[in-house]
Short mmCIF file of C-alpha atoms and ligand atoms in Angstrom, two decimals:
data_model
loop_
_atom_site.label_atom_id
_atom_site.label_comp_id
_atom_site.label_asym_id
_atom_site.label_seq_id
_atom_site.Cartn_x
_atom_site.Cartn_y
_atom_site.Cartn_z
CA UNK A 1 -9.86 -5.09 -3.40
CA UNK A 2 -9.95 -3.76 -6.94
CA UNK A 3 -13.52 -2.59 -6.50
CA UNK A 4 -12.57 0.10 -4.04
CA UNK A 5 -13.99 3.44 -5.08
CA UNK A 6 -11.15 5.79 -5.65
CA UNK A 7 -12.25 9.03 -4.02
CA UNK A 8 -8.70 10.24 -4.45
CA UNK A 9 -7.60 10.45 -8.11
CA UNK A 10 -4.28 8.81 -7.27
CA UNK A 11 -4.02 7.16 -10.68
CA UNK A 12 -3.25 10.55 -12.17
CA UNK A 13 -0.19 11.09 -10.01
CA UNK A 14 3.02 10.77 -11.98
CA UNK A 15 4.85 9.81 -8.79
CA UNK A 16 3.47 6.28 -8.97
CA UNK A 17 4.66 5.68 -12.47
CA UNK A 18 7.98 4.05 -11.53
CA UNK A 19 6.63 1.84 -8.82
CA UNK A 20 5.63 -1.10 -11.07
CA UNK A 21 9.10 -1.09 -12.63
CA UNK A 22 10.85 -1.13 -9.30
CA UNK A 23 8.58 -3.88 -7.99
CA UNK A 24 9.12 -5.83 -11.22
CA UNK A 25 12.90 -5.54 -10.80
CA UNK A 26 12.69 -6.57 -7.17
CA UNK A 27 10.51 -9.58 -7.92
CA UNK A 28 12.71 -10.59 -10.87
CA UNK A 29 15.93 -10.45 -8.85
CA UNK A 30 14.38 -12.08 -5.82
CA UNK A 31 13.02 -15.00 -7.83
CA UNK A 32 16.34 -15.54 -9.61
CA UNK A 33 18.28 -15.25 -6.36
CA UNK A 34 15.93 -17.62 -4.59
CA UNK A 35 15.97 -20.12 -7.46
CA UNK A 36 19.76 -19.86 -7.62
CA UNK A 37 20.18 -20.53 -3.95
CA UNK A 38 17.70 -23.41 -4.11
CA UNK A 39 19.64 -25.02 -6.96
CA UNK A 40 22.97 -24.45 -5.23
CA UNK A 41 21.91 -25.81 -1.89
CA UNK A 42 20.26 -28.74 -3.65
CA UNK A 43 23.53 -29.46 -5.43
CA UNK A 44 25.58 -29.09 -2.28
CA UNK A 45 23.22 -31.41 -0.46
CA UNK A 46 23.41 -34.06 -3.15
CA UNK A 47 27.18 -33.84 -3.25
CA UNK A 48 27.35 -33.95 0.48
CA UNK A 49 25.17 -37.02 0.66
CA UNK A 50 26.93 -38.74 -2.22
CA UNK A 51 30.49 -37.96 -1.27
CA UNK A 52 30.77 -37.83 2.48
CA UNK A 53 32.36 -41.02 3.63
CA UNK A 54 34.01 -41.72 0.30
CA UNK A 55 37.51 -41.34 -1.01
CA UNK A 56 39.00 -41.66 -4.43
CA UNK A 57 42.46 -43.10 -4.86
CA UNK A 58 44.31 -42.16 -8.02
CA UNK A 59 47.01 -44.49 -9.24
CA UNK A 60 48.95 -43.12 -12.22
CA UNK A 61 50.77 -45.50 -14.56
CA UNK A 62 54.56 -45.38 -14.41
CA UNK A 63 56.40 -44.15 -17.51
CA UNK A 64 58.28 -47.37 -18.01
CA UNK A 65 55.20 -49.54 -17.29
CA UNK A 66 57.03 -51.59 -14.58
CA UNK A 67 55.35 -52.71 -12.43
CA UNK A 68 52.17 -52.63 -14.50
CA UNK A 69 49.21 -50.41 -13.62
CA UNK A 70 47.14 -53.46 -12.65
CA UNK A 71 49.88 -54.64 -10.28
CA UNK A 72 50.12 -51.16 -8.71
CA UNK A 73 46.33 -51.07 -8.26
CA UNK A 74 46.52 -54.51 -6.60
CA UNK A 75 49.14 -53.28 -4.08
CA UNK A 76 47.06 -50.18 -3.37
CA UNK A 77 44.04 -52.40 -2.72
CA UNK A 78 46.21 -54.44 -0.37
CA UNK A 79 47.02 -51.33 1.67
CA UNK A 80 43.37 -50.27 1.69
CA UNK A 81 42.14 -53.67 2.85
CA UNK A 82 44.63 -53.59 5.69
CA UNK A 83 43.26 -50.23 6.82
CA UNK A 84 40.54 -50.40 9.48
CA UNK A 85 37.37 -48.35 8.84
CA UNK A 86 37.19 -49.01 5.13
CA UNK A 87 34.24 -51.08 4.08
CA UNK A 88 34.74 -51.20 0.35
CA UNK A 89 37.50 -50.47 -2.13
CA UNK A 90 36.87 -51.10 -5.77
CA UNK A 91 38.74 -50.00 -8.87
CA UNK A 92 36.62 -48.28 -11.47
CA UNK A 93 35.97 -50.61 -14.43
CA UNK A 94 37.28 -49.54 -17.74
CA UNK A 95 33.73 -48.91 -19.10
CA UNK A 96 33.11 -46.52 -16.21
CA UNK A 97 36.40 -44.76 -16.94
CA UNK A 98 35.48 -44.51 -20.57
CA UNK A 99 32.15 -42.95 -19.61
CA UNK A 100 33.86 -40.40 -17.43
CA UNK A 101 36.47 -39.47 -19.99
CA UNK A 102 34.28 -39.48 -23.02
CA UNK A 103 33.03 -35.89 -22.73
CA UNK A 104 36.62 -34.61 -22.73
CA UNK A 105 38.57 -37.03 -24.81
CA UNK A 106 35.96 -38.59 -27.02
CA UNK A 107 35.28 -42.21 -27.80
CA UNK A 108 38.05 -44.71 -27.54
CA UNK A 109 40.38 -42.68 -25.37
CA UNK A 110 41.25 -45.71 -23.32
CA UNK A 111 41.81 -48.10 -26.16
CA UNK A 112 44.14 -45.56 -27.78
CA UNK A 113 46.58 -46.38 -24.98
CA UNK A 114 46.70 -42.98 -23.36
CA UNK A 115 48.42 -42.97 -19.95
CA UNK A 116 45.18 -42.68 -17.98
CA UNK A 117 45.43 -43.17 -14.20
CA UNK A 118 43.38 -45.85 -12.50
CA UNK A 119 40.81 -44.77 -9.95
CA UNK A 120 39.78 -46.68 -6.86
CA UNK A 121 36.47 -45.91 -5.24
CA UNK A 122 36.70 -46.22 -1.47
CA UNK A 123 33.79 -46.28 0.93
CA UNK A 124 34.42 -45.74 4.60
CA UNK A 125 32.33 -47.61 7.12
CA UNK A 126 31.58 -44.45 9.04
CA UNK A 127 33.56 -42.43 11.50
CA UNK A 128 36.73 -40.61 10.61
CA UNK A 129 39.80 -42.36 9.40
CA UNK A 130 43.28 -40.95 9.29
CA UNK A 131 43.36 -39.84 5.67
CA UNK A 132 46.87 -38.39 5.90
CA UNK A 133 48.32 -41.58 7.41
CA UNK A 134 46.59 -43.62 4.73
CA UNK A 135 48.05 -41.36 2.04
CA UNK A 136 51.56 -41.85 3.43
CA UNK A 137 51.25 -45.62 3.57
CA UNK A 138 49.82 -45.67 0.06
CA UNK A 139 52.64 -43.55 -1.29
CA UNK A 140 55.18 -45.85 0.36
CA UNK A 141 53.61 -48.95 -1.21
CA UNK A 142 52.63 -47.41 -4.54
CA UNK A 143 54.78 -44.40 -5.47
CA UNK A 144 52.68 -41.63 -7.08
CA UNK A 145 49.33 -42.72 -5.60
CA UNK A 146 47.14 -39.82 -4.48
CA UNK A 147 44.23 -39.72 -2.03
CA UNK A 148 41.41 -37.33 -2.71
CA UNK A 149 38.92 -37.05 0.15
CA UNK A 150 36.63 -34.47 -1.56
CA UNK A 151 36.21 -32.69 1.75
CA UNK A 152 38.22 -29.66 0.76
CA UNK A 153 36.44 -29.43 -2.55
CA UNK A 154 33.02 -29.83 -0.96
CA UNK A 155 33.87 -27.09 1.51
CA UNK A 156 34.80 -24.77 -1.36
CA UNK A 157 31.56 -25.51 -3.15
CA UNK A 158 29.54 -24.84 -0.03
CA UNK A 159 31.43 -21.59 0.62
CA UNK A 160 30.71 -20.41 -2.89
CA UNK A 161 27.07 -21.39 -2.55
CA UNK A 162 26.77 -19.43 0.70
CA UNK A 163 28.53 -16.41 -0.81
CA UNK A 164 26.28 -16.40 -3.87
CA UNK A 165 23.26 -16.70 -1.60
CA UNK A 166 24.41 -13.81 0.58
CA UNK A 167 25.09 -11.53 -2.37
CA UNK A 168 21.73 -12.40 -3.91
CA UNK A 169 19.89 -11.73 -0.66
CA UNK A 170 21.77 -8.46 -0.31
CA UNK A 171 20.68 -7.37 -3.78
CA UNK A 172 17.09 -8.35 -3.04
CA UNK A 173 17.22 -6.39 0.24
CA UNK A 174 18.59 -3.33 -1.58
CA UNK A 175 15.94 -3.42 -4.28
CA UNK A 176 13.30 -4.15 -1.64
CA UNK A 177 14.50 -1.11 0.28
CA UNK A 178 14.23 0.98 -2.87
CA UNK A 179 10.69 -0.32 -3.41
CA UNK A 180 9.70 0.53 0.16
CA UNK A 181 11.23 4.00 -0.17
CA UNK A 182 9.33 4.53 -3.42
CA UNK A 183 6.05 3.48 -1.83
CA UNK A 184 6.66 5.89 1.05
CA UNK A 185 7.44 8.66 -1.41
CA UNK A 186 4.40 7.91 -3.57
CA UNK A 187 2.14 7.88 -0.50
CA UNK A 188 3.50 11.09 0.99
CA UNK A 189 3.37 12.86 -2.35
CA UNK A 190 -0.20 11.63 -2.82
CA UNK A 191 -1.20 13.03 0.56
CA UNK A 192 0.34 16.37 -0.33
CA UNK A 193 -1.15 16.54 -3.82
CA UNK A 194 -4.62 15.55 -2.66
CA UNK A 195 -4.54 17.32 0.68
CA UNK A 196 -7.79 19.17 -0.05
CA UNK A 197 -9.66 15.98 -0.89
CA UNK A 198 -8.22 14.22 2.15
CA UNK A 199 -9.47 17.08 4.30
CA UNK A 200 -12.86 16.87 2.63
CA UNK A 201 -13.05 13.15 3.38
CA UNK A 202 -12.15 13.84 7.00
CA UNK A 203 -14.83 16.53 7.26
CA UNK A 204 -17.31 13.97 5.96
CA UNK A 205 -16.28 11.74 8.82
CA UNK A 206 -13.89 9.38 7.08
CA UNK A 207 -11.64 7.62 9.58
CA UNK A 208 -7.94 7.55 8.77
CA UNK A 209 -8.16 3.91 7.73
CA UNK A 210 -10.67 4.87 5.01
CA UNK A 211 -8.17 7.30 3.52
CA UNK A 212 -5.32 4.83 4.01
CA UNK A 213 -7.29 2.15 2.19
CA UNK A 214 -7.37 4.31 -0.93
CA UNK A 215 -3.59 4.54 -0.98
CA UNK A 216 -3.22 0.89 -0.09
CA UNK A 217 -5.42 -0.26 -2.98
CA UNK A 218 -3.73 2.09 -5.39
CA UNK A 219 -0.23 0.93 -4.45
CA UNK A 220 -1.38 -2.69 -4.39
CA UNK A 221 -2.65 -2.33 -7.96
CA UNK A 222 0.69 -0.92 -9.10
CA UNK A 223 2.65 -3.57 -7.19
CA UNK A 224 0.59 -6.44 -8.57
CA UNK A 225 1.20 -5.19 -12.09
CA UNK A 226 4.94 -4.96 -11.42
CA UNK A 227 4.96 -8.30 -9.63
CA UNK A 228 3.32 -10.11 -12.54
CA UNK A 229 5.77 -8.55 -15.01
CA UNK A 230 8.74 -9.51 -12.82
CA UNK A 231 7.46 -13.06 -12.36
CA UNK A 232 6.91 -13.57 -16.08
CA UNK A 233 10.40 -12.28 -16.88
CA UNK A 234 11.98 -14.44 -14.18
CA UNK A 235 10.09 -17.51 -15.39
CA UNK A 236 11.33 -16.88 -18.94
CA UNK A 237 14.89 -16.47 -17.69
CA UNK A 238 14.76 -19.63 -15.58
CA UNK A 239 13.26 -21.58 -18.46
CA UNK A 240 16.02 -20.36 -20.78
CA UNK A 241 18.75 -21.20 -18.25
CA UNK A 242 17.38 -24.67 -17.57
CA UNK A 243 17.22 -25.45 -21.24
CA UNK A 244 20.69 -24.12 -21.90
CA UNK A 245 22.21 -26.07 -19.01
CA UNK A 246 20.26 -29.16 -20.02
CA UNK A 247 21.75 -29.00 -23.49
CA UNK A 248 25.43 -28.59 -22.86
CA UNK A 249 26.05 -30.21 -19.53
CA UNK A 250 24.19 -33.49 -19.74
CA UNK A 251 25.77 -35.81 -17.24
CA UNK A 252 28.42 -33.34 -16.16
CA UNK A 253 26.44 -31.03 -13.88
CA UNK A 254 24.12 -32.42 -11.27
CA UNK A 255 20.57 -31.83 -12.32
CA UNK A 256 19.33 -28.26 -11.94
CA UNK A 257 15.61 -28.79 -11.76
CA UNK A 258 13.43 -27.53 -8.90
CA UNK A 259 10.76 -29.44 -7.06
CA UNK A 260 7.10 -28.37 -7.42
CA UNK A 261 7.21 -27.12 -3.84
CA UNK A 262 10.17 -24.91 -4.70
CA UNK A 263 8.33 -23.53 -7.73
CA UNK A 264 5.38 -22.78 -5.49
CA UNK A 265 7.55 -20.84 -3.07
CA UNK A 266 8.98 -18.85 -6.00
CA UNK A 267 5.41 -17.90 -6.94
CA UNK A 268 5.08 -16.51 -3.42
CA UNK A 269 7.68 -13.83 -4.17
CA UNK A 270 5.36 -11.44 -6.09
CA UNK A 271 2.68 -11.95 -3.44
CA UNK A 272 5.10 -10.99 -0.70
CA UNK A 273 6.26 -7.97 -2.72
CA UNK A 274 2.69 -6.76 -3.28
CA UNK A 275 1.88 -7.28 0.39
CA UNK A 276 5.01 -5.40 1.43
CA UNK A 277 4.07 -2.47 -0.83
CA UNK A 278 0.46 -2.31 0.36
CA UNK A 279 1.37 -2.54 4.03
CA UNK A 280 4.04 0.15 3.60
CA UNK A 281 1.52 2.48 1.94
CA UNK A 282 -0.99 1.90 4.70
CA UNK A 283 1.48 2.48 7.52
CA UNK A 284 2.92 5.58 5.84
CA UNK A 285 -0.51 7.16 5.40
CA UNK A 286 -1.74 6.18 8.85
CA UNK A 287 1.35 7.68 10.45
CA UNK A 288 1.15 10.88 8.42
CA UNK A 289 -2.56 11.32 9.20
CA UNK A 290 -2.05 10.64 12.88
CA UNK A 291 0.18 13.71 12.99
CA UNK A 292 -2.61 15.97 11.72
CA UNK A 293 -4.40 18.08 14.35
CA UNK B 1 -26.69 20.43 21.52
CA UNK B 2 -24.17 22.93 20.16
CA UNK B 3 -22.62 25.36 22.56
CA UNK B 4 -19.83 27.91 22.09
CA UNK B 5 -18.46 29.69 25.16
CA UNK B 6 -15.99 32.55 24.74
CA UNK B 7 -14.50 30.91 21.70
CA UNK B 8 -11.55 32.50 19.94
CA UNK B 9 -9.98 31.30 16.71
CA UNK B 10 -6.91 32.15 14.72
CA UNK B 11 -5.20 30.74 11.65
CA UNK B 12 -1.70 29.67 12.58
CA UNK B 13 -0.03 32.53 14.40
CA UNK B 14 -2.22 35.18 12.77
CA UNK B 15 -4.61 37.51 14.58
CA UNK B 16 -7.83 36.24 16.09
CA UNK B 17 -10.51 36.12 13.40
CA UNK B 18 -13.15 35.16 15.96
CA UNK B 19 -13.29 36.65 19.45
CA UNK B 20 -15.39 35.76 22.48
CA UNK B 21 -18.01 33.98 20.45
CA UNK B 22 -20.76 32.50 22.63
CA UNK B 23 -24.06 30.96 21.57
CA UNK B 24 -26.21 27.89 21.94
CA UNK B 25 -28.11 26.12 19.16
CA UNK B 26 -31.03 24.01 20.29
CA UNK B 27 -31.77 20.83 18.31
CA UNK B 28 -34.06 21.33 15.34
CA UNK B 29 -33.62 25.09 15.07
CA UNK B 30 -32.95 27.14 11.94
CA UNK B 31 -30.43 29.99 11.89
CA UNK B 32 -29.03 32.46 9.43
CA UNK B 33 -25.44 33.56 9.91
CA UNK B 34 -24.74 36.97 8.42
CA UNK B 35 -22.02 39.55 8.39
CA UNK B 36 -19.83 41.40 5.96
CA UNK B 37 -17.33 39.57 3.85
CA UNK B 38 -14.31 38.75 5.98
CA UNK B 39 -16.32 38.95 9.21
CA UNK B 40 -15.57 35.30 10.01
CA UNK B 41 -18.66 33.37 8.84
CA UNK B 42 -16.72 30.65 7.06
CA UNK B 43 -14.31 30.43 9.98
CA UNK B 44 -17.15 29.94 12.45
CA UNK B 45 -18.59 27.18 10.25
CA UNK B 46 -15.13 25.53 10.09
CA UNK B 47 -15.15 25.34 13.87
CA UNK B 48 -18.62 23.83 13.80
CA UNK B 49 -17.77 21.13 11.27
CA UNK B 50 -14.68 20.27 13.31
CA UNK B 51 -12.16 21.15 10.61
CA UNK B 52 -10.42 23.59 12.94
CA UNK B 53 -9.73 23.68 16.66
CA UNK B 54 -10.44 26.86 18.62
CA UNK B 55 -7.49 28.78 20.06
CA UNK B 56 -9.47 29.34 23.25
CA UNK B 57 -12.91 28.86 24.73
CA UNK B 58 -15.17 25.85 24.98
CA UNK B 59 -17.05 24.15 22.17
CA UNK B 60 -19.59 21.45 22.94
CA UNK B 61 -20.93 19.44 20.01
CA UNK B 62 -23.66 16.86 20.57
CA UNK B 63 -22.74 16.77 24.22
CA UNK B 64 -18.98 16.31 23.69
CA UNK B 65 -16.37 18.82 24.75
CA UNK B 66 -14.49 19.11 21.46
CA UNK B 67 -11.13 19.92 23.06
CA UNK B 68 -11.13 16.66 24.98
CA UNK B 69 -11.87 14.50 21.93
CA UNK B 70 -9.13 12.34 20.51
CA UNK B 71 -8.55 12.30 16.78
CA UNK B 72 -10.10 8.86 16.47
CA UNK B 73 -13.28 10.08 18.17
CA UNK B 74 -13.96 12.83 15.64
CA UNK B 75 -15.23 10.79 12.62
CA UNK B 76 -18.48 9.60 14.24
CA UNK B 77 -19.31 13.19 15.25
CA UNK B 78 -18.42 14.55 11.83
CA UNK B 79 -20.74 12.04 10.19
CA UNK B 80 -23.63 13.73 11.97
CA UNK B 81 -22.79 17.01 10.22
CA UNK B 82 -23.57 17.84 6.59
CA UNK B 83 -21.68 20.68 4.95
CA UNK B 84 -22.38 22.68 1.79
CA UNK B 85 -19.16 24.46 0.95
CA UNK B 86 -19.05 27.89 -0.61
CA UNK B 87 -17.01 26.50 -3.52
CA UNK B 88 -18.95 23.16 -3.46
CA UNK B 89 -15.76 21.07 -3.28
CA UNK B 90 -17.08 18.44 -5.63
CA UNK B 91 -14.57 15.83 -6.76
CA UNK B 92 -14.18 16.47 -10.47
CA UNK B 93 -13.13 12.92 -11.35
CA UNK B 94 -16.30 11.45 -9.87
CA UNK B 95 -19.80 11.45 -11.37
CA UNK B 96 -22.61 13.37 -9.69
CA UNK B 97 -23.82 10.07 -8.30
CA UNK B 98 -20.45 9.09 -6.84
CA UNK B 99 -20.01 12.57 -5.37
CA UNK B 100 -23.30 12.35 -3.53
CA UNK B 101 -22.58 8.74 -2.53
CA UNK B 102 -19.33 9.74 -0.84
CA UNK B 103 -20.66 10.38 2.69
CA UNK B 104 -22.54 7.07 2.58
CA UNK B 105 -19.45 5.15 1.50
CA UNK B 106 -17.35 6.96 4.09
CA UNK B 107 -19.87 5.81 6.68
CA UNK B 108 -19.50 2.25 5.39
CA UNK B 109 -22.97 1.89 3.83
CA UNK B 110 -23.69 -1.21 1.77
CA UNK B 111 -23.00 -0.62 -1.90
CA UNK B 112 -26.34 -2.14 -2.90
CA UNK B 113 -28.29 0.53 -1.04
CA UNK B 114 -26.04 3.42 -1.99
CA UNK B 115 -26.90 3.69 -5.69
CA UNK B 116 -30.61 3.50 -5.32
CA UNK B 117 -30.71 5.94 -2.44
CA UNK B 118 -28.46 8.47 -4.16
CA UNK B 119 -30.26 8.27 -7.51
CA UNK B 120 -33.54 8.94 -5.74
CA UNK B 121 -32.25 12.06 -4.02
CA UNK B 122 -30.61 13.39 -7.20
CA UNK B 123 -33.88 12.91 -9.06
CA UNK B 124 -35.64 14.76 -6.29
CA UNK B 125 -33.35 17.80 -6.73
CA UNK B 126 -33.96 17.62 -10.48
CA UNK B 127 -30.73 15.94 -11.56
CA UNK B 128 -32.18 12.56 -12.48
CA UNK B 129 -30.84 12.91 -16.00
CA UNK B 130 -27.34 13.82 -14.86
CA UNK B 131 -26.44 10.93 -12.55
CA UNK B 132 -23.33 9.98 -14.45
CA UNK B 133 -22.22 13.47 -15.44
CA UNK B 134 -18.95 14.83 -14.12
CA UNK B 135 -19.21 18.15 -12.24
CA UNK B 136 -17.30 20.00 -14.96
CA UNK B 137 -20.14 19.34 -17.42
CA UNK B 138 -22.81 20.68 -15.03
CA UNK B 139 -23.92 24.31 -14.69
CA UNK B 140 -23.15 26.26 -11.50
CA UNK B 141 -26.68 25.77 -10.23
CA UNK B 142 -26.58 22.05 -10.95
CA UNK B 143 -23.25 21.69 -9.17
CA UNK B 144 -24.73 23.47 -6.20
CA UNK B 145 -27.61 21.01 -6.06
CA UNK B 146 -25.13 18.12 -6.19
CA UNK B 147 -23.25 19.73 -3.29
CA UNK B 148 -26.47 20.12 -1.31
CA UNK B 149 -27.58 16.57 -2.08
CA UNK B 150 -24.20 15.35 -0.83
CA UNK B 151 -24.62 17.33 2.40
CA UNK B 152 -28.08 15.94 3.16
CA UNK B 153 -27.78 12.35 1.87
CA UNK B 154 -27.02 10.98 5.36
CA UNK B 155 -29.84 12.97 7.03
CA UNK B 156 -27.37 14.80 9.29
CA UNK B 157 -28.30 16.17 12.72
CA UNK B 158 -26.65 19.45 11.77
CA UNK B 159 -26.51 21.05 8.34
CA UNK B 160 -24.06 23.87 7.71
CA UNK B 161 -24.24 25.80 4.45
CA UNK B 162 -21.77 28.49 3.43
CA UNK B 163 -23.53 30.98 1.15
CA UNK B 164 -25.47 28.26 -0.65
CA UNK B 165 -27.56 30.76 -2.59
CA UNK B 166 -24.61 32.84 -3.64
CA UNK B 167 -24.39 31.78 -7.27
CA UNK B 168 -28.01 31.16 -8.14
CA UNK B 169 -30.92 33.42 -9.01
CA UNK B 170 -33.56 34.14 -6.39
CA UNK B 171 -36.03 31.63 -7.74
CA UNK B 172 -33.59 28.72 -7.34
CA UNK B 173 -32.38 30.23 -4.07
CA UNK B 174 -35.93 30.07 -2.73
CA UNK B 175 -36.29 26.46 -3.80
CA UNK B 176 -33.05 25.53 -2.03
CA UNK B 177 -34.27 27.21 1.13
CA UNK B 178 -37.50 25.29 0.94
CA UNK B 179 -35.40 22.14 0.70
CA UNK B 180 -33.55 23.12 3.87
CA UNK B 181 -36.88 23.83 5.55
CA UNK B 182 -38.06 20.32 4.68
CA UNK B 183 -34.94 18.91 6.25
CA UNK B 184 -35.41 21.15 9.27
CA UNK B 185 -38.93 19.78 9.73
CA UNK B 186 -37.39 16.29 9.91
CA UNK B 187 -35.33 17.47 12.88
CA UNK B 188 -32.08 18.71 11.40
CA UNK B 189 -30.53 21.81 12.96
CA UNK B 190 -29.64 24.26 10.21
CA UNK B 191 -27.15 27.11 9.98
CA UNK B 192 -26.95 29.03 6.72
CA UNK B 193 -24.32 31.67 6.16
CA UNK B 194 -25.67 34.21 3.71
CA UNK B 195 -25.57 37.82 2.56
CA UNK B 196 -29.02 37.64 1.09
CA UNK B 197 -31.03 40.15 3.18
CA UNK B 198 -34.17 39.54 1.16
CA UNK B 199 -34.05 35.85 1.97
CA UNK B 200 -33.43 36.52 5.66
CA UNK B 201 -36.40 38.93 5.86
CA UNK B 202 -38.62 36.58 3.97
CA UNK B 203 -37.96 33.48 6.09
CA UNK B 204 -37.51 35.37 9.31
CA UNK B 205 -35.49 32.76 11.21
CA UNK B 206 -33.19 33.62 14.09
CA UNK B 207 -29.97 35.19 12.95
CA UNK B 208 -26.43 35.36 14.18
CA UNK B 209 -24.58 38.45 13.04
CA UNK B 210 -20.81 38.50 12.90
CA UNK B 211 -18.93 41.77 12.86
CA UNK B 212 -15.15 41.77 12.88
CA UNK B 213 -15.06 38.41 14.63
CA UNK B 214 -17.65 39.30 17.30
CA UNK B 215 -21.06 37.67 17.39
CA UNK B 216 -24.49 39.08 18.09
CA UNK B 217 -27.37 36.68 18.43
CA UNK B 218 -30.80 37.92 17.35
CA UNK B 219 -34.03 35.99 17.95
CA UNK B 220 -36.62 35.23 15.32
CA UNK B 221 -37.92 38.17 13.33
CA UNK B 222 -35.69 40.68 15.13
CA UNK B 223 -33.98 43.44 13.15
CA UNK B 224 -30.24 43.60 13.09
CA UNK B 225 -28.50 46.45 14.84
CA UNK B 226 -24.88 47.21 14.24
CA UNK B 227 -22.47 46.37 16.97
CA UNK B 228 -20.46 49.38 17.91
N1 ADP C 1 -7.05 29.87 5.66
C1 ADP C 1 -6.91 31.10 6.18
N2 ADP C 1 -5.69 31.49 6.64
C2 ADP C 1 -5.52 32.71 7.19
N3 ADP C 1 -6.50 33.60 7.33
C3 ADP C 1 -7.73 33.27 6.89
C4 ADP C 1 -7.99 31.99 6.30
N4 ADP C 1 -9.29 31.94 5.98
C5 ADP C 1 -9.82 33.13 6.32
N5 ADP C 1 -8.89 33.93 6.88
C6 ADP C 1 -9.11 35.27 7.42
O1 ADP C 1 -10.07 35.16 8.45
C7 ADP C 1 -10.96 36.26 8.41
C8 ADP C 1 -12.39 35.76 8.32
O2 ADP C 1 -12.55 35.10 7.07
P1 ADP C 1 -13.82 34.22 6.72
O3 ADP C 1 -14.12 33.34 7.87
O4 ADP C 1 -13.60 33.59 5.41
O5 ADP C 1 -14.95 35.34 6.62
P2 ADP C 1 -16.32 35.32 5.79
O6 ADP C 1 -16.66 33.92 5.47
O7 ADP C 1 -17.29 35.98 6.69
O8 ADP C 1 -16.09 36.12 4.56
C9 ADP C 1 -10.56 37.11 7.22
O9 ADP C 1 -9.78 38.18 7.70
C10 ADP C 1 -9.71 36.20 6.39
O10 ADP C 1 -8.71 36.91 5.74
MG1 MG C 2 -16.88 32.95 3.68
#
């Protein structure tokens, strides 16, 4: 494709000069948007899988310590065991609590005697249970106990993920539209600038597709250059982000890495962009030529 | 093979520059096309190389009624026609070799054969040492030979030349005409628009005379009379 003989000196046209930049921007944004939505939906999926069918019960200690936190946890467990549809209810061990709290409060938060609530991990045996009724019964037995079913939170996370995805796709569509418009402009301008040569080629018996191929190869060359630049920049950005998130959020954030298959589909973005540009150039030229007498 | 019947032509909405032009060119014949500047010679050639549609009348090229041809059907016909333009129309960003190769590439010839074939023809017209030169570095006469080589490289059935001896001295002009004669002997129909009376007398081929858009057809060795 790069060995096409350029009968039309399209490389000299200044109109094509911005095309690689626009394609680079489009590819850059598209890769980031795609990677972002992959990470988000991966996260949402993992949360969904991990959390659906679980509850967390929070039992705060009373100010005067009577009854003791352990006793309150025991009564909460009693209520939970009496509730049908719950397969497992287990208080978090103090080492687990320490692990959870450590990033915020530092080592030894528990032993320092801070009034930390106890957490009970509850697994439901499937099907829906009446979370509100359970919360009421728990509150009656253990004043101050709270039920967190994660569902509301998970819904929020998914909504945000969808919104981010939509905005990202919108931006990619906008930039893609700009790239298509630029290709159309470059092609039309090229036809106008080189009208005499195009006529000469026709007089020599060149079919429209021969002329179109010249534009197509030219635009493809520009788009490939832009696509490579955009891909390199996006790869650098992703690498930087992954490293940064890896450094400060160890353990806190679910892991942000992508699978090899996902990386492969990101590499498809510049290919699609180049294809889009080349096809647009071809169609533009073919349509313009078809209107000639 | 080529037949014009009452053909008229105009540019856009302008006046008719050709009126009631009728003639027939048999395959393998050689014709001069003469007439004063502005008489319509270039316009008549444009009709013949299918760059322009007539405003009226019937044109038959290689057995096809031109008016009934679709756009997509024109390229194969055009490839049977070689044209030497008055201003050469060489592509200045391409070498002499690539300029001459153009009609072959347009026709989809294999790249392996193109170079060899083109280099051979350019050597034959005396440009063997200028294969990779750009037109701008060639003299007027050399450019003209590149233009002619480009017109004949595909061995067209019809060769149209618009004042091909205009910018060269008589000696080179004669050589070019001998080149056209060689081509004619191989079966190509030839139409040469020219002012050069000496050349016309000397070669004595049939001539078509245009005067203010009207055509008079004179057989071989006839003398031109003015059309009233
Ligand atoms: N592209 C054009 N647009 C409008 N008028 C033209 C064009 N080309 C030629 N003409 C007119 O057509 C007439 C014939 O011109 P042309 O065919 O070039 O004659 P010749 O080649 O015999 O000198 C002239 O009056 C000229 O002004
Ligand atoms: Mg002329």
